[in-house]
């Protein structure tokens, strides 16, 4: 198959084709009628008007074929447009150019083809073709018929183009008429030789008439309404046009309105024909009412005069200059003298000096580059630079300006304004120095309606905050926003949006990445304001709060733990029926936990905690005891009292209050915290036990005294001499009788202490003699067990006094020393020492025994408590000694304690307040 060759002038041919406007248009009867008639005349199966486009042949009209187009490279018509006459193929199967063409081997199975070229404006744009599925050959007459049909198609195309041109012409004429009517232009035509004149209706309307009112109309009609003072000027302009001095007659003058006033008219026309002798014949023109324009121009001139006056009063320098090497000045206001010390006239046309010459040499290149860049981009410029004053000083100026361009885009001149900003620059430098001292960044952030943002100003600290320099974000803030932690970015964006919409203070805490990918916390606040261009400008401050935030987050975590602990405490308090409270001994305020309402029988809805309320519930007989404990708390820091309360329903209950004063240096209000527990059941049991012990003790003491006396008589030998075995038994009985007597005495002492019946003879004493006495009294007992007793005293102890009962203090020391000797190994040592601890005296006894077992330490001060029964039997003891020591110490406003490491001995001590 041979594809058709592309014609030499293919581009011109395609232009001619597209200018017909036929491609891809709907079928038209004028073309379909011709192809149908051609098919009937010549008897072929298919007749087509085929338009050969760049890559296809498209069928404007078709008879006997359904397809609308085929590819050009397999077309027969592509060959036809290469010839000037009919292109005919008798049998395509026998023609090597087409035998394997798909249009031959397949539908429509072309065997016969004849194509007449269609030529428009000298270019063959397509064909009128005849196709048959059987071999055939046109006769000369048939060829003539086909040719004539082709010419008819060409004529239809030409007629179609002519109709379109007429339609365009009519539309154009309608448009021009509409323009004239829409612009309210008056028209006129004038026969210069005869004076005959024609005006349109609008011409008459401009001066308040209807055209009929002015008839008969001639050139005199125009002369009659034209202002006399303007006639000479109009006639001169007309003569210049007649003489060829101006291409148009163009003049402004006044015409009198029907109502008597004058309007301004722009009259413009041209001679369009001349007489045989060369004189002007016909002239056409227009009249336009320019009264408003004239008034506007008058107002403009007045405005310019006002502007000139205003420019004179502007504190800065205004100028206009050429766009040349030296910026040669066309105009410069007089304020240049204050800025430079030179007159404005010195700069006009560079008569004395150029403006560039007074710019500081270090700033000239930057200023020139900035202006040139702005001119190139048709933008304005703003720049700060220095001016060299005539007196040698240097002033800072801000220059603003823009270039003025003509209609072709060429630069006409540069306009600008220069303001003295020396004071502002000085203040700015001071501000810059101040901002360097701030830990955060001072900034301005601007957001425009299209979404882009920038930091027009930012102190240098922005590099510490965001890791970017001020100039990096001066026109685009995206690099700073890229540093924000992704999880925090939506909240930051939302907060900015809310602040912009409501014009409220922006405040936000968020995280950003440092260059080392560590996170820091920032806190920002800024006040917004709207700008003339619709943008929002914030003025604000951002600082690094990482350390504070970490402390805050840690505090939140601690608060959470505290809440959990509080809930646990509340639950434990409710389950254990132990309430807790804190009070101010100075302010008298009180707070307690909910369980205390239940303990005291109060209604939580009606009662507000107070010290007064709490004291009102104390049993009258125990008020002194409670007051004494509070006074003791002021001295020792410990409030420990068991007393009775009377509930609102009259029920008497026992409670145990235990409190501790907060460290004095951090407690100006003397806050004491503590707990309260209902111990009624325990006190009732204790009372039963105490009553039992008291009864037993008294019932045992009388017969025991008699037994002890009888044993002493027997041991004395005054009554009878006993055998050795009996004497030994009497000695054992006497020893056990003494032990039982001590037990009874201890029980009675504890009973007295518990009942408040123990008598104390309190005196201000120096403890050193008492300590020495205790050592001396126990030396025989220590020697018996081969134990060394030693006394260690603080150097200042001789001057220290304590307020104690001498006998009870010796009773405590006796118990401490006897226990220490009893539990120390043979050849061991026991040390009795005294030390000053704050405002207290500590008296301690240290032994070298096995120490106190861990499982016994919590019970060591309880009554009848012994570490090991076998040990008690071996060492002796009642289990009441340490319990009695505790009661006696606390009764003398002291405290008792111990420390012990198993295998390394034990240390028992009491602490007594110093007496001033």
CSV table of N, CA and C in Angstrom, one decimal, residues 175 248 636 683 771:
chain,number,residue,atom,x,y,z
A,175,UNK,N,-23.2,46.3,15.9
A,175,UNK,CA,-22.3,46.6,17.0
A,175,UNK,C,-21.9,48.1,17.0
A,248,UNK,N,-6.6,65.1,11.4
A,248,UNK,CA,-8.0,65.2,11.8
A,248,UNK,C,-8.3,66.6,12.2
A,636,UNK,N,7.4,20.5,121.7
A,636,UNK,CA,8.0,19.3,121.2
A,636,UNK,C,7.7,19.0,119.8
A,683,UNK,N,-10.3,1.4,124.7
A,683,UNK,CA,-10.2,1.9,126.0
A,683,UNK,C,-11.1,1.1,127.0
A,771,UNK,N,22.9,11.5,136.6
A,771,UNK,CA,23.5,10.4,135.8
A,771,UNK,C,24.7,9.8,136.5
